[in-house]
Amino acid sequence: SAHIDRLFESNNRIGEQANNLTIALRGSGKAQGAWGELILERTLQAAGLRPGHEYDAQEHYAGENDSRAQPDVVVHLPGDRHLIIDSKVSLIHHSAYNTAEHEAARTMAAEQHCGSVRAHIRNLAERNYQTLYGLNSIDFVIMFLPFESAFMLAISRDDKLWEQAWQRNVLLVSPSTLLFVLRTVASLWQQERQ
């Protein structure tokens, strides 16, 4: 349908912009994080979700033992349920993979990239976002890899990565897969309003 075509076109534009900035962002972890959050916001809006309505970004929540947490995005679902999304950018080894001149260097960079993604999964699982007060979160958290090619490299080189993430209650997504999750959320809200 035309609507799906527009979503794909929007996602492709986001992906192209992301890839164009990969080299510029390589040196700064803070800049990479900010860019990942921007791609996340654009993906939310491309799916028809509105800040302050169907989702909130960078809100603080109280956790156990007086801890505080700030997920990148909390998506509101009908029935007062919540979906937590955290953007994780892994570009250093991905970039090394793309620029490597020899197969051995490419293999090493790919393994390091997968290791970096695994570390992000572990870190996210250990945050226990599901226990935050004021949130009725579903049982998993979404880990968003904002660069489609970095996502594809990770899951193509480690075919157990997605499953291992899921066993830790982390759903690994790229811009294109997240877009379909968010379109489902937008549909649920549309049905709720009707």
Short mmCIF file of C-alpha atoms in Angstrom, two decimals:
data_model
loop_
_atom_site.label_atom_id
_atom_site.label_comp_id
_atom_site.label_asym_id
_atom_site.label_seq_id
_atom_site.Cartn_x
_atom_site.Cartn_y
_atom_site.Cartn_z
CA SER A 1 0.00 0.00 0.00
CA ALA A 2 0.99 3.64 -0.39
CA HIS A 3 1.18 4.07 3.40
CA ILE A 4 3.72 1.24 3.76
CA ASP A 5 5.70 2.65 0.80
CA ARG A 6 5.84 6.05 2.56
CA LEU A 7 7.04 4.38 5.78
CA PHE A 8 9.81 2.56 3.89
CA GLU A 9 10.79 5.76 2.09
CA SER A 10 10.92 7.65 5.40
CA ASN A 11 12.97 4.86 6.98
CA ASN A 12 15.38 4.79 4.02
CA ARG A 13 15.90 8.56 4.34
CA ILE A 14 16.63 8.16 8.06
CA GLY A 15 19.07 5.32 7.28
CA GLU A 16 20.87 7.33 4.59
CA GLN A 17 21.26 10.32 6.91
CA ALA A 18 22.61 8.01 9.60
CA ASN A 19 25.14 6.38 7.30
CA ASN A 20 26.29 9.77 5.99
CA LEU A 21 27.14 10.85 9.53
CA THR A 22 28.85 7.64 10.62
CA ILE A 23 32.36 8.90 9.88
CA ALA A 24 31.70 12.32 11.41
CA LEU A 25 30.40 10.77 14.62
CA ARG A 26 33.00 8.05 15.00
CA GLY A 27 35.20 9.97 17.42
CA SER A 28 32.59 11.17 19.91
CA GLY A 29 30.52 8.79 22.05
CA LYS A 30 28.31 11.66 23.18
CA ALA A 31 27.63 12.77 19.59
CA GLN A 32 26.88 9.16 18.59
CA GLY A 33 24.39 8.84 21.46
CA ALA A 34 22.67 12.11 20.54
CA TRP A 35 22.44 11.07 16.90
CA GLY A 36 21.00 7.67 17.87
CA GLU A 37 18.34 9.40 19.98
CA LEU A 38 17.51 11.71 17.06
CA ILE A 39 17.02 8.74 14.72
CA LEU A 40 14.82 7.13 17.40
CA GLU A 41 12.67 10.29 17.67
CA ARG A 42 12.31 10.48 13.89
CA THR A 43 11.32 6.81 13.73
CA LEU A 44 8.67 7.37 16.44
CA GLN A 45 7.27 10.34 14.55
CA ALA A 46 7.41 8.53 11.18
CA ALA A 47 5.17 5.88 12.78
CA GLY A 48 2.65 8.59 13.73
CA LEU A 49 3.40 8.78 17.47
CA ARG A 50 3.50 12.17 19.21
CA PRO A 51 5.82 13.31 22.01
CA GLY A 52 3.92 13.97 25.22
CA HIS A 53 0.99 11.88 23.99
CA GLU A 54 1.93 8.37 22.83
CA TYR A 55 5.50 8.61 24.09
CA ASP A 56 7.82 10.54 26.40
CA ALA A 57 11.55 11.02 25.84
CA GLN A 58 14.29 11.37 28.46
CA GLU A 59 11.94 11.35 31.49
CA HIS A 60 13.32 10.47 34.93
CA TYR A 61 11.78 7.60 36.90
CA ALA A 62 12.40 6.32 40.40
CA GLY A 63 13.72 2.78 40.78
CA GLU A 64 14.44 0.41 43.61
CA ASN A 65 16.76 1.45 46.48
CA ASP A 66 16.32 5.17 45.75
CA SER A 67 17.88 4.78 42.29
CA ARG A 68 16.91 6.97 39.34
CA ALA A 69 16.66 5.96 35.70
CA GLN A 70 16.21 7.82 32.44
CA PRO A 71 15.19 5.56 29.55
CA ASP A 72 15.56 7.18 26.14
CA VAL A 73 11.87 6.68 25.36
CA VAL A 74 8.79 5.36 27.14
CA VAL A 75 5.99 4.49 24.71
CA HIS A 76 2.47 4.55 26.17
CA LEU A 77 0.22 1.65 25.23
CA PRO A 78 -3.56 1.46 25.68
CA GLY A 79 -4.53 0.03 29.06
CA ASP A 80 -1.86 2.08 30.88
CA ARG A 81 0.97 -0.20 29.79
CA HIS A 82 4.42 0.98 28.73
CA LEU A 83 7.13 -0.04 26.31
CA ILE A 84 10.69 1.09 27.06
CA ILE A 85 13.13 1.83 24.22
CA ASP A 86 16.83 2.54 24.67
CA SER A 87 19.08 3.56 21.78
CA LYS A 88 22.55 1.99 21.69
CA VAL A 89 25.11 3.15 19.13
CA SER A 90 28.04 0.87 18.20
CA LEU A 91 30.05 2.48 15.42
CA ILE A 92 33.78 2.12 16.11
CA HIS A 93 34.17 -1.55 15.17
CA HIS A 94 31.44 -1.32 12.53
CA SER A 95 33.39 1.45 10.84
CA ALA A 96 36.63 -0.56 11.13
CA TYR A 97 34.83 -3.48 9.45
CA ASN A 98 33.74 -1.27 6.54
CA THR A 99 37.18 0.24 5.99
CA ALA A 100 39.33 -2.88 6.58
CA GLU A 101 41.54 -3.80 3.64
CA HIS A 102 42.13 -7.43 4.61
CA GLU A 103 39.73 -10.24 5.46
CA ALA A 104 41.47 -10.94 8.80
CA ALA A 105 40.96 -7.32 9.87
CA ARG A 106 37.31 -7.45 8.73
CA THR A 107 36.73 -10.65 10.71
CA MET A 108 38.32 -9.17 13.84
CA ALA A 109 36.31 -5.94 13.53
CA ALA A 110 33.07 -7.91 13.03
CA GLU A 111 33.78 -9.98 16.16
CA GLN A 112 34.55 -6.84 18.14
CA HIS A 113 31.35 -5.23 16.86
CA CYS A 114 29.31 -8.24 18.01
CA GLY A 115 31.08 -8.08 21.38
CA SER A 116 30.17 -4.41 21.71
CA VAL A 117 26.49 -5.15 20.91
CA ARG A 118 26.54 -8.03 23.44
CA ALA A 119 27.91 -5.66 26.10
CA HIS A 120 25.09 -3.19 25.37
CA ILE A 121 22.54 -6.02 25.71
CA ARG A 122 24.03 -7.08 29.06
CA ASN A 123 24.08 -3.50 30.32
CA LEU A 124 20.48 -2.89 29.29
CA ALA A 125 19.25 -6.16 30.83
CA GLU A 126 20.97 -5.28 34.14
CA ARG A 127 19.20 -1.92 34.36
CA ASN A 128 15.90 -3.68 35.18
CA TYR A 129 13.81 -0.92 33.63
CA GLN A 130 10.77 -3.15 34.20
CA THR A 131 10.96 -2.37 37.95
CA LEU A 132 10.71 1.44 37.63
CA TYR A 133 7.97 3.07 39.71
CA GLY A 134 5.15 4.73 37.80
CA LEU A 135 5.62 2.43 34.81
CA ASN A 136 3.58 -0.65 34.05
CA SER A 137 6.13 -2.00 31.61
CA ILE A 138 5.76 -5.11 29.55
CA ASP A 139 8.32 -7.81 30.31
CA PHE A 140 10.99 -6.76 27.83
CA VAL A 141 12.89 -3.64 26.87
CA ILE A 142 13.61 -2.66 23.26
CA MET A 143 17.26 -2.06 22.34
CA PHE A 144 17.37 0.15 19.27
CA LEU A 145 20.43 0.01 17.01
CA PRO A 146 19.90 3.15 14.90
CA PHE A 147 22.22 2.15 12.06
CA GLU A 148 20.65 -0.52 9.86
CA SER A 149 24.00 -1.75 8.55
CA ALA A 150 25.43 -2.09 12.09
CA PHE A 151 22.36 -4.10 13.11
CA MET A 152 22.67 -6.35 10.04
CA LEU A 153 26.40 -6.92 10.61
CA ALA A 154 25.79 -7.97 14.23
CA ILE A 155 22.97 -10.43 13.55
CA SER A 156 24.53 -11.84 10.39
CA ARG A 157 27.88 -12.53 12.12
CA ASP A 158 26.34 -13.92 15.31
CA ASP A 159 23.17 -15.87 14.53
CA LYS A 160 22.50 -16.44 18.25
CA LEU A 161 22.72 -12.75 19.21
CA TRP A 162 19.03 -11.95 18.75
CA GLU A 163 17.97 -15.06 20.67
CA GLN A 164 20.46 -14.41 23.51
CA ALA A 165 19.15 -10.85 23.80
CA TRP A 166 15.58 -12.13 23.97
CA GLN A 167 16.54 -14.58 26.74
CA ARG A 168 17.61 -11.50 28.73
CA ASN A 169 14.25 -9.80 27.96
CA VAL A 170 15.85 -7.46 25.43
CA LEU A 171 14.29 -7.13 21.96
CA LEU A 172 16.97 -6.12 19.46
CA VAL A 173 15.65 -3.85 16.67
CA SER A 174 16.86 -1.66 13.79
CA PRO A 175 15.03 1.37 12.34
CA SER A 176 13.05 -0.78 9.88
CA THR A 177 11.97 -3.38 12.46
CA LEU A 178 11.20 -0.74 15.09
CA LEU A 179 9.04 1.12 12.57
CA PHE A 180 6.74 -1.90 12.29
CA VAL A 181 6.54 -2.29 16.09
CA LEU A 182 5.62 1.39 16.41
CA ARG A 183 3.07 1.23 13.59
CA THR A 184 1.40 -1.57 15.57
CA VAL A 185 1.32 0.72 18.62
CA ALA A 186 -0.16 3.55 16.49
CA SER A 187 -2.85 1.12 15.24
CA LEU A 188 -3.71 0.09 18.81
CA TRP A 189 -4.19 3.74 19.73
CA GLN A 190 -6.33 4.33 16.67
CA GLN A 191 -8.58 1.39 17.65
CA GLU A 192 -8.71 2.65 21.25
CA ARG A 193 -9.86 6.11 20.13
CA GLN A 194 -12.57 4.65 17.91
#
